[in-house]
XYZ file of C-alpha atoms in Angstrom:
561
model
C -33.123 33.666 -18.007
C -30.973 33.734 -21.134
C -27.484 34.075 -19.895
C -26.063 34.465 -23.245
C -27.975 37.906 -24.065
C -28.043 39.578 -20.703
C -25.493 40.196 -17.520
C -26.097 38.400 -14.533
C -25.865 39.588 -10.953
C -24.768 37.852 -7.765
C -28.396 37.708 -6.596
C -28.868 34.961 -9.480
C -26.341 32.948 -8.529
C -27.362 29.929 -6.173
C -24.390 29.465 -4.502
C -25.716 26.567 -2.374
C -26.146 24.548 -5.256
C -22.432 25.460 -6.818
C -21.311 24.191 -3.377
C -23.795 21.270 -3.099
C -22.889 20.266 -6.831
C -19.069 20.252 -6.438
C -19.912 17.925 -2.893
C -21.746 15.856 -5.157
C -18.908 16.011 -7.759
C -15.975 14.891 -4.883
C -18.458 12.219 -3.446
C -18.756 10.477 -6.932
C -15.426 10.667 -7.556
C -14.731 9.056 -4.354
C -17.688 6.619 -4.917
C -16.217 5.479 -8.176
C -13.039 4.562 -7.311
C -13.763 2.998 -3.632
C -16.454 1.329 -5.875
C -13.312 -0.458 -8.431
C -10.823 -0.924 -5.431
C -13.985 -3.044 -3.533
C -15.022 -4.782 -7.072
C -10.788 -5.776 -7.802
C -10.249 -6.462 -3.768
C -6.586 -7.190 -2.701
C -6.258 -8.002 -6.752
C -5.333 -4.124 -7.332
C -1.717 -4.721 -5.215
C -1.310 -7.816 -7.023
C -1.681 -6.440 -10.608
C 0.685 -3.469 -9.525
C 3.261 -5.913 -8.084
C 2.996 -8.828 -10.908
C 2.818 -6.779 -13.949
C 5.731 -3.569 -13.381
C 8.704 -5.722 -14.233
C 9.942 -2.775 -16.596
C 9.060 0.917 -16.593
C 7.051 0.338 -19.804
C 4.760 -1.732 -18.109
C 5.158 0.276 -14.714
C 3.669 3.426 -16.529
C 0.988 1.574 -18.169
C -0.280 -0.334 -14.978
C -0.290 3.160 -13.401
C -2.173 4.445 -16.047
C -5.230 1.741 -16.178
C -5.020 1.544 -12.228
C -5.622 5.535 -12.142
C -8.077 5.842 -14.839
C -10.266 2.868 -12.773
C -9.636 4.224 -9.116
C -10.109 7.981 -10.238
C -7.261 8.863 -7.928
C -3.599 9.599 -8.797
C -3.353 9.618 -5.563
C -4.237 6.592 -4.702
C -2.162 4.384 -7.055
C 0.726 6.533 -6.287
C 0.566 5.950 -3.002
C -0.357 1.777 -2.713
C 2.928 1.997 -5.113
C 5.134 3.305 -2.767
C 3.073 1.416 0.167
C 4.785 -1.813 -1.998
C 8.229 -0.119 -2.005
C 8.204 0.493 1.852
C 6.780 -3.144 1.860
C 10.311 -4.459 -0.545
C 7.916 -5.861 -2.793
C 8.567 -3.146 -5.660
C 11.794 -1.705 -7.059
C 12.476 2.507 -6.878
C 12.535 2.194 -10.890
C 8.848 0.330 -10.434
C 7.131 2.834 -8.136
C 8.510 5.690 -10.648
C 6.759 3.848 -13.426
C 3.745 3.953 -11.429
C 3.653 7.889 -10.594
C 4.445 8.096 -14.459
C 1.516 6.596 -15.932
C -0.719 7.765 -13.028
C -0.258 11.544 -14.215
C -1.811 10.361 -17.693
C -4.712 7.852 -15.951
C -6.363 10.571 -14.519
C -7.003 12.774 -17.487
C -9.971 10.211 -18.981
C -12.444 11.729 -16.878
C -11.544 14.965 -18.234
C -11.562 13.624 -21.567
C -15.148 12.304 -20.480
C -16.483 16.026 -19.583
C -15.384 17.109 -22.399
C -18.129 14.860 -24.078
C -20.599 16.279 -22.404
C -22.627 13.484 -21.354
C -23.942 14.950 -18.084
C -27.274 14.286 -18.798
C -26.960 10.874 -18.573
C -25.840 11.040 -14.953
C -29.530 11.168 -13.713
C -29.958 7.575 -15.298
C -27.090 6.161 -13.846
C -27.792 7.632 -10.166
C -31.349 5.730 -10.224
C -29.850 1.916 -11.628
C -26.924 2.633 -9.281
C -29.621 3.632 -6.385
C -32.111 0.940 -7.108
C -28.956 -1.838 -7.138
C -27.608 -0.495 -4.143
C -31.138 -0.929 -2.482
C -32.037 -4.374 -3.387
C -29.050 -6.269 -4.034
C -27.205 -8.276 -1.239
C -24.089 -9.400 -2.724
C -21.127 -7.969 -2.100
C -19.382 -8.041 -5.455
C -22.527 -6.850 -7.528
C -22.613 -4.027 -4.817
C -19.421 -2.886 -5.530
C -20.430 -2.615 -9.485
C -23.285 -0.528 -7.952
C -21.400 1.827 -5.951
C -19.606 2.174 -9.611
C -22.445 3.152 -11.542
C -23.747 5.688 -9.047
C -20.792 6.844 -8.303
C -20.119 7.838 -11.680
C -24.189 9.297 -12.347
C -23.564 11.468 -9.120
C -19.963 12.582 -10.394
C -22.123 14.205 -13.482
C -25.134 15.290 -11.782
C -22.987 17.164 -9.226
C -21.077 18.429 -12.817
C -24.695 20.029 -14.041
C -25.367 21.546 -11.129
C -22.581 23.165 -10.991
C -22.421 24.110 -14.461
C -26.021 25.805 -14.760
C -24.671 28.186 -11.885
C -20.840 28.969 -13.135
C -22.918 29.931 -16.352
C -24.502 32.693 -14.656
C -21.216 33.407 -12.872
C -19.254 34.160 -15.935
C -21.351 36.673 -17.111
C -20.991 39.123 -13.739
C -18.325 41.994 -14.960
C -15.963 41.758 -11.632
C -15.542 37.517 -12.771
C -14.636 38.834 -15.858
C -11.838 41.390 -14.404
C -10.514 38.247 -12.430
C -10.105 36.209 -15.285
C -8.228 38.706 -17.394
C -6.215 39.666 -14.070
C -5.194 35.486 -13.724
C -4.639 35.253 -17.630
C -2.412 37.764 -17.701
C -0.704 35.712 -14.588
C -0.307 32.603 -15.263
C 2.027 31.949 -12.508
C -0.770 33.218 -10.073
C -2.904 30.411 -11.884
C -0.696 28.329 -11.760
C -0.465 28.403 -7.527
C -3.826 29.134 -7.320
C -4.298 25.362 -9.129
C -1.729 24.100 -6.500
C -3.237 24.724 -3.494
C -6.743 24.290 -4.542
C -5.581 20.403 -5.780
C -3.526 20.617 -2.040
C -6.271 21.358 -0.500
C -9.142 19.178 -2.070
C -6.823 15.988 -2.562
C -8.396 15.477 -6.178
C -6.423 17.109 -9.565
C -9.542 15.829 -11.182
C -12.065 17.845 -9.326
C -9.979 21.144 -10.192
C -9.793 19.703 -14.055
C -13.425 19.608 -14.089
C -13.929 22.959 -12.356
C -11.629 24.515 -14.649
C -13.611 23.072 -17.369
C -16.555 24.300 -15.898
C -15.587 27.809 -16.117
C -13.677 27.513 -19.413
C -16.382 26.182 -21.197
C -18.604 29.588 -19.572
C -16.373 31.524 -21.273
C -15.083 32.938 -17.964
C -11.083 31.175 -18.278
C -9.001 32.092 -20.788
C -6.829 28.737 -22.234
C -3.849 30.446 -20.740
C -5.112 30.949 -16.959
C -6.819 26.699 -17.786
C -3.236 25.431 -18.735
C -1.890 27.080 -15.888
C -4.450 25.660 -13.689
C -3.539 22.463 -15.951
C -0.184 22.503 -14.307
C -1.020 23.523 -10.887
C -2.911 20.691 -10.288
C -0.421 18.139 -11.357
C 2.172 19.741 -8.678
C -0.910 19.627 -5.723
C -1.092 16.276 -6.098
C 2.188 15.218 -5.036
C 1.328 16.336 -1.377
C -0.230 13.124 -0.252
C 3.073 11.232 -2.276
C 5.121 13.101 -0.126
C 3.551 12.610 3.359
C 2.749 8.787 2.827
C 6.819 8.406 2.431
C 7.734 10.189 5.731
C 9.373 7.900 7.542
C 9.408 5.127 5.256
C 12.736 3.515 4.108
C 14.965 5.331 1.406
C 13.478 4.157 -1.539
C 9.895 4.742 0.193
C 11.542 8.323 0.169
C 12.602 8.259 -3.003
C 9.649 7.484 -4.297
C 7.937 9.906 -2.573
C 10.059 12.611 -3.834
C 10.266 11.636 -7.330
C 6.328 12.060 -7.571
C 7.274 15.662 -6.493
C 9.934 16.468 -8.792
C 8.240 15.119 -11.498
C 4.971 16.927 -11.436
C 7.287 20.065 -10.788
C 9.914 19.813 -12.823
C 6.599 19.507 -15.633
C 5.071 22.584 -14.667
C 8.328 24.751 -14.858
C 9.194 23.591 -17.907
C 6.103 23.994 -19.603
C 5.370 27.817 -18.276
C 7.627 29.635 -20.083
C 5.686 27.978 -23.387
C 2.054 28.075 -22.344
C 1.276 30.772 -24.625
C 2.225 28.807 -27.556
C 1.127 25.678 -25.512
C -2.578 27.326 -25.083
C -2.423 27.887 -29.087
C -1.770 24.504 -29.887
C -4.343 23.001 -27.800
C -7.270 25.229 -29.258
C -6.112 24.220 -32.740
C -6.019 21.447 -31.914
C -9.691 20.977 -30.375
C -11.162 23.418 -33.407
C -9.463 20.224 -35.880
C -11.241 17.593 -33.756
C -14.630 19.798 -33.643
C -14.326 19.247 -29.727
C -16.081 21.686 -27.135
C -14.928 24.005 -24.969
C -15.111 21.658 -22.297
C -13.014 19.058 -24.646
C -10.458 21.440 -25.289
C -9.108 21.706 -21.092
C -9.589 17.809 -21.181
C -6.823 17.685 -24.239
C -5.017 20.178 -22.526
C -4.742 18.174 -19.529
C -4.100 14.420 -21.705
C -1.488 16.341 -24.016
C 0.346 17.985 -21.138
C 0.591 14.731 -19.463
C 1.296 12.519 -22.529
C 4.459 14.598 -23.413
C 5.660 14.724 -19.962
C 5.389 10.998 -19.792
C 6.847 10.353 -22.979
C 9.711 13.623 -21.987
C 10.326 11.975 -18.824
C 11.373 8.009 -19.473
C 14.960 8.680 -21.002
C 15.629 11.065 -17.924
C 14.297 8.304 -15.073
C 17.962 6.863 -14.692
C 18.960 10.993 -13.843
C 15.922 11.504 -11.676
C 16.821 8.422 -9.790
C 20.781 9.804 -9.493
C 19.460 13.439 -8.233
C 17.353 11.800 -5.412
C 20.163 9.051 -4.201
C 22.242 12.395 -3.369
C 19.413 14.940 -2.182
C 18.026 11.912 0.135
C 21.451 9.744 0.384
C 21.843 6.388 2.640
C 21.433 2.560 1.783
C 17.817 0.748 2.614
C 17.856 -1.551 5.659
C 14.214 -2.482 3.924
C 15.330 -3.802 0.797
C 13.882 -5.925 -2.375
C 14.327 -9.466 -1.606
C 14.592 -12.187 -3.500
C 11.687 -14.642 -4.176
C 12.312 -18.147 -3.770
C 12.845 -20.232 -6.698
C 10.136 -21.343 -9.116
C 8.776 -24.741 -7.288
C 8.432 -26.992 -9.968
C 5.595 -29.431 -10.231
C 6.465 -31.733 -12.945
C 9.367 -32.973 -10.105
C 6.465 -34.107 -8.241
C 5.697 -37.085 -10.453
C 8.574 -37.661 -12.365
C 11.487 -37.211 -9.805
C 9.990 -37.231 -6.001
C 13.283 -36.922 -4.321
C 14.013 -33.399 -6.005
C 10.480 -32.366 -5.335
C 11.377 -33.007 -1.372
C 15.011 -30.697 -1.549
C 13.113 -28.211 -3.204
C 10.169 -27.693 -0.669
C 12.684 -27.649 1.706
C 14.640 -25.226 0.275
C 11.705 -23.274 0.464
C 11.349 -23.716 4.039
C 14.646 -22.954 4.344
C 14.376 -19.328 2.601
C 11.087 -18.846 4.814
C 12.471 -19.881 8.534
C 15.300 -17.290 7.356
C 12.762 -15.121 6.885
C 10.964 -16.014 9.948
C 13.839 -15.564 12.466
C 14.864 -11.918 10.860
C 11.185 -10.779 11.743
C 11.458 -12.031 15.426
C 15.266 -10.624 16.043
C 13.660 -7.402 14.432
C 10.788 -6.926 16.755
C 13.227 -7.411 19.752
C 15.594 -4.366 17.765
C 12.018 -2.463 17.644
C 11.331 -2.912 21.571
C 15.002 -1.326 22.276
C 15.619 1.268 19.580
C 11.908 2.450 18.602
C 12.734 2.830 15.264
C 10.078 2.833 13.153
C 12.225 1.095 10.366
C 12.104 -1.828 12.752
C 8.437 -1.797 12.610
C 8.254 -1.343 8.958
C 11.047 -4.083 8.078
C 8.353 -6.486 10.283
C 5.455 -5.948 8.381
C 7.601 -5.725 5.075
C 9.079 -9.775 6.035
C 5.061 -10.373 6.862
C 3.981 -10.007 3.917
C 7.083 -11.796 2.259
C 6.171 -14.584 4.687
C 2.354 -14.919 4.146
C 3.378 -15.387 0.412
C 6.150 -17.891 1.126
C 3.473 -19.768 3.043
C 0.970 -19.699 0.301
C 3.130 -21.134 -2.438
C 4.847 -24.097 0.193
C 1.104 -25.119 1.162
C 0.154 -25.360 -2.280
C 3.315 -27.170 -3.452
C 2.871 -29.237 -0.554
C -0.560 -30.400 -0.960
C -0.153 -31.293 -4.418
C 2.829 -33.396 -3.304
C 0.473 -35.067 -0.874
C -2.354 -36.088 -3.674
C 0.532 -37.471 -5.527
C 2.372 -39.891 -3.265
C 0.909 -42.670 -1.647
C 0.148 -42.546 2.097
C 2.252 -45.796 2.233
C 5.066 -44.030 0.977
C 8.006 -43.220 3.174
C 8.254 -39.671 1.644
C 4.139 -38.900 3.234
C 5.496 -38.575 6.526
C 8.100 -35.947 5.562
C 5.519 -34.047 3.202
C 3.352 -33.860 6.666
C 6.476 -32.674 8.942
C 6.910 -30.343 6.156
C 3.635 -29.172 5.883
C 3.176 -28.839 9.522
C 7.262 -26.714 9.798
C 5.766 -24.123 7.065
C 2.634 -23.412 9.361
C 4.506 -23.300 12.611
C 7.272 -21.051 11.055
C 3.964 -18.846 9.774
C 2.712 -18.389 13.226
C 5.865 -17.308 14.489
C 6.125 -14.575 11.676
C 2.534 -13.481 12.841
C 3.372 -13.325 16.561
C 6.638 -11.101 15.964
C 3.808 -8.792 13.700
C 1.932 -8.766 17.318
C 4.734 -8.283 19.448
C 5.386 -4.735 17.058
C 1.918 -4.251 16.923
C 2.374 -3.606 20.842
C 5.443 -2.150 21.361
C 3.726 0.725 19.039
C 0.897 0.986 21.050
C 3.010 1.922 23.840
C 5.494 4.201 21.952
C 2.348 6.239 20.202
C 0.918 6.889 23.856
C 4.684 8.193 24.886
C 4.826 5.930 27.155
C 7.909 3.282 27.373
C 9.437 -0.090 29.192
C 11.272 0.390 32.219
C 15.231 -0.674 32.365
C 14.013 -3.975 34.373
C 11.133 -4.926 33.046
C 13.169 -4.581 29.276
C 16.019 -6.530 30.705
C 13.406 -9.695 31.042
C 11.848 -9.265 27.665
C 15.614 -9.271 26.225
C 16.990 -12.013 28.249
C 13.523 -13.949 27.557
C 14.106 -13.367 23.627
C 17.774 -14.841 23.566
C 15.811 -17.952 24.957
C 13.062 -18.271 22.648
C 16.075 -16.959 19.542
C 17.818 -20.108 20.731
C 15.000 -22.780 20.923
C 13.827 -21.844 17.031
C 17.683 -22.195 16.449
C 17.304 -25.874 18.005
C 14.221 -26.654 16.389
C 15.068 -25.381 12.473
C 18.456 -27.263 13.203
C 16.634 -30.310 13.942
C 14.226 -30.119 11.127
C 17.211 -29.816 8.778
C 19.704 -32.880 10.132
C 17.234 -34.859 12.444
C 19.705 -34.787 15.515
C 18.153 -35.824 18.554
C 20.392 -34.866 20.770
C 18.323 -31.627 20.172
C 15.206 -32.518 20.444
C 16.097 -33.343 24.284
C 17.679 -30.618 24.865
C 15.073 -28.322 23.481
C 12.691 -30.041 26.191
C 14.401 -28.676 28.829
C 15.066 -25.119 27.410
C 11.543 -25.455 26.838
C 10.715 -26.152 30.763
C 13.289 -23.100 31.771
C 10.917 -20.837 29.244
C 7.558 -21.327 31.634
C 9.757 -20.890 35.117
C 11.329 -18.389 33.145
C 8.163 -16.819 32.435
C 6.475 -17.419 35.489
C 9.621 -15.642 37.148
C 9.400 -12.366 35.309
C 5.301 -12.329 36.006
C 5.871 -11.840 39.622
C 8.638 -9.554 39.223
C 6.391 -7.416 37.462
C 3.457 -7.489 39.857
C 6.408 -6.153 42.241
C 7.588 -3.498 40.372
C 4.008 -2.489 39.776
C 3.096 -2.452 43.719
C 6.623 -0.301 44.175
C 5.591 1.950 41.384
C 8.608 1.206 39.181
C 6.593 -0.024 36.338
C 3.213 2.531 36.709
C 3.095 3.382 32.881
C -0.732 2.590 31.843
C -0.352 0.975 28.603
C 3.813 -0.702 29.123
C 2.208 -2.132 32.363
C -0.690 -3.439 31.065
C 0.969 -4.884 27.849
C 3.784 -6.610 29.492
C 2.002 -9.786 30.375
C 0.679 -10.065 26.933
C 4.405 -9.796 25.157
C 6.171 -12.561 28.418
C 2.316 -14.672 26.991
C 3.521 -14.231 22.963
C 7.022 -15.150 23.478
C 6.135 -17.620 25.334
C 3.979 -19.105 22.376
C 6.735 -18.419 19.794
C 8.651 -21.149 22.137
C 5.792 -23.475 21.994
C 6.250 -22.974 18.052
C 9.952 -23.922 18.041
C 8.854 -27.210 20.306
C 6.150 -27.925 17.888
C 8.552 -28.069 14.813
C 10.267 -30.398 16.992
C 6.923 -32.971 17.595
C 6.585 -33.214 14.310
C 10.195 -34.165 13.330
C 9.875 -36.807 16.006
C 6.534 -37.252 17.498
C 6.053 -40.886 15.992
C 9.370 -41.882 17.892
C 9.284 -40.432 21.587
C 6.173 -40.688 22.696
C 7.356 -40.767 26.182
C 8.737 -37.611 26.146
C 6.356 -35.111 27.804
C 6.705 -31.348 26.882
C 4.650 -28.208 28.246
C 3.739 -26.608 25.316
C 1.483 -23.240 25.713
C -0.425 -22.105 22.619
């Protein structure tokens, strides 16, 4: 059937394979980037945390990230993941959003190319890979390469079908009708983006039916525009709840992508006239021409926005006003290794610095979880997992430090000893930070089932914190002055934290039987938090061993891991 010379009717349309196309389309899209966030692993959070020290770099990071993952979306929101985390600045995560408008106009730019028939190619390597390959990493390269030949095949399905679609008289009516309404387009590309979660999938549509002759450029910029704004949806949501700047961030995304669109309406007529001069200079297609549309639009809103970022951030500190309780903290100093050879001594006061920065650390996450179990904020819960993270890294750099340390110094040395007790502090004080994670991880398995502590059984948990607070107290004071005086009398505090525990076991089982304490999951769960307090103790006596296991042997402690 020559679509070009005749009018089609709806009976010619395959409508199934418009809809089985576009599923193709979102699946490839999806493919693609799960494919790059499996083949980079945990390496995508690092690159967006260890190269957005300014917004320069911020928007560019965003950019690459985007144009790899295929998914605004999705770098937007591990950015603002990091700023709820306290491991990215406001100004950093605004960078991000920034850049990630502009990375997801290359697969537009890639349509417009019109290199769909290579898709079929790329679907059978990507197949045959996925088949007969076993490792992991060359998998994920696989799920990259089909992912993208399914993204296209999907495209020329759809394409063959929205040909025959443009040529129906009523499609034609529409299109004038949303031409001559751009703001109707332009809400119409809001939703639909809202709705799908993908502003490239509605790019690529809008191509579609632009490059059928059934869109005027007006009604595609408008679309253009619309699908920046649906975007920000999933920005939005992942911030509820989060800390101010998580909020912030969140927001910003919004107003942004807004802001862009209303500005740019009352223009799109001249707007539409540039881009189509512009494509007829560069001898692009129709399909080319919505694909510049959507780079140019975003290139002058990113390049628009930066000297207005220090505004932006001013308008959202008084729409969403407060201070962070989850805020940027500071990394510990650089630890130098040349000390480690040429000056021992300082090599020592600065690992222990370290492990002074971390047990800091460590003791905010454990008085946190016990503010978590009485106010069921989920701040609490979020400033844990932020100081876990902090931790884990803390952990990684003192255990490295420390080991080279230990390859340098002889085992006769008097300094090995201390490099071990060090060594063996930073892994106790690591566990700890992990157990507080577990004790949150509980208490928010009881709040999300509505269910809560009662008065009593609180009371214990409370009273049995203060206990364990004050035996890490004892044993991070020891590791610091080496006074023995506390190592004796964490022995005994240690001794009153198993009667103690044993105590509050029976009076459980008795509130239980009396139907005081009848709550499924708070019942159930209450052993296991008395069980991890009462190996965050055995942590604190641990630190202690170590400090002076080679001198009092004779001292017998009940330690429960």
């Amino acid at each position: 059937m020559d679509v070009t010379s005749s009018l089609g009717s709806l009976s010619d349309i395959q409508f199934n394979v418009i809809l089985g196309g576009f599923g193709l389309f979102l699946l490839g899209i999806k493919l693609l980037g799960d494919g790059f966030k499996d083949a980079a692993g945990p390496r995508i959070r690092d690159y967006i945390e260890k190269y957005t020290g300014n917004i320069f770099s911020a928007i560019l990071v965003g950019t690459i990230l985007t144009a790899l993952m295929q998914s605004s979306t999705a770098a937007t929101v591990i950015s603002i993941s990091l700023v709820r985390a306290g491991l990215m600045r406001l100004e950093q995560a605004i960078g991000i959003s920034v850049g990630a408008n502009l990375g997801t106009t290359v697969t537009a730019l890639m349509v417009g190319l019109n290199i769909e028939a290579f898709g079929y190619y790329f679907v059978f390597v990507g197949a045959f890979m996925l088949m007969f390959v076993k490792r992991n990493q060359i998998k994920a390269y696989a799920q990259i390469i089909f992912g993208f030949g399914i993204t296209f095949v999907g495209l020329q399905l759809m394409s063959n079908e929205l040909i025959i679609l443009s040529t129906l008289p009523e499609f034609e009516s529409f299109t004038v009708y949303m031409s001559q309404n751009p703001w109707l387009a332009l809400l119409a590309g809001t939703l639909a983006t809202a709705l799908i979660n993908s502003s490239m999938a509605v790019i690529v549509l809008v191509q579609t039916i632009y490059g059928a002759g059934g869109m005027t450029m007006v009604a595609a910029s408008a679309f253009v525009f619309g699908s920046n704004v649906g975007t920000t949806l999933t920005a939005v949501l992942a911030s509820v709840g989060g800390s101010v700047s998580t909020r912030r961030a969140g927001w910003f995304h919004a107003l942004y992508n807004i802001l862009g669109a209303l500005v740019m309406m009352p223009f799109i007529g001249v707007y539409s006239d540039f881009i189509i001069s512009l494509n007829a200079s560069m001898g692009g297609s129709p399909e080319m021409a919505v694909g510049l549309n959507h780079f140019v639009f975003n290139l002058i809103w990113v390049v628009g926005i930066i000297p207005f970022i220090p505004l932006c951030i001013r308008i959202l500190e008084k729409v969403i006003p407060g201070e962070d309780r989850i805020k940027e903290r500071e990394k510990i100093k650089p630890l130098d290794y040349n000390l480690i050879e040429s000056y021992p001594e300082g090599a020592k006061q600065l690992a222990k610095q370290g492990i002074a920065s971390m047990s800091d650390l460590v003791i905010e996450s454990f008085e946190t979880s016990k503010s978590y179990l009485n106010s069921r904020d989920e701040e609490e819960f979020d400033i844990v997992m932020q100081l876990e993270e902090m931790i884990n890294d803390l952990d990684k750099q003192l255990t490295r430090y420390l080991l080279e340390i230990a390859k340098k110094v002889s085992t006769t040395d008097h300094f090995a000893e201390e490099y071990a007790i060090s060594l063996d502090t930073v892994k106790n004080l690591e566990r700890v930070a992990d157990l507080s994670t577990s004790l949150v991880g509980i208490y928010q398995t009881i709040f999300n089932n509505r269910e809560s502590m009662s008065d009593a059984a609180r009371q214990d948990l409370n009273t049995m914190y203060d206990h364990v607070k004050i035996m890490l107290d004892q044993a991070l004071k020891m590791f610091e002055t080496d006074d023995m005086q506390d190592f004796i009398v964490l022995a005994e505090n240690n001794r009153a934290l198993h009667q103690m525990d044993m105590k509050y076991r029976e009076r459980h089982f008795k509130r239980m039987a009396q139907g005081t304490c009848d709550s499924n999951y708070a019942s159930s769960l209450f052993i296991d938090i008395l069980t991890t307090l009462v190996r965050i103790g055995g942590h604190a006596v641990n630190i202690s061993e170590y400090v002076y296991g080679g001198l009092l042997k004779d001292v017998t402690l009940e330690v429960t891991q």
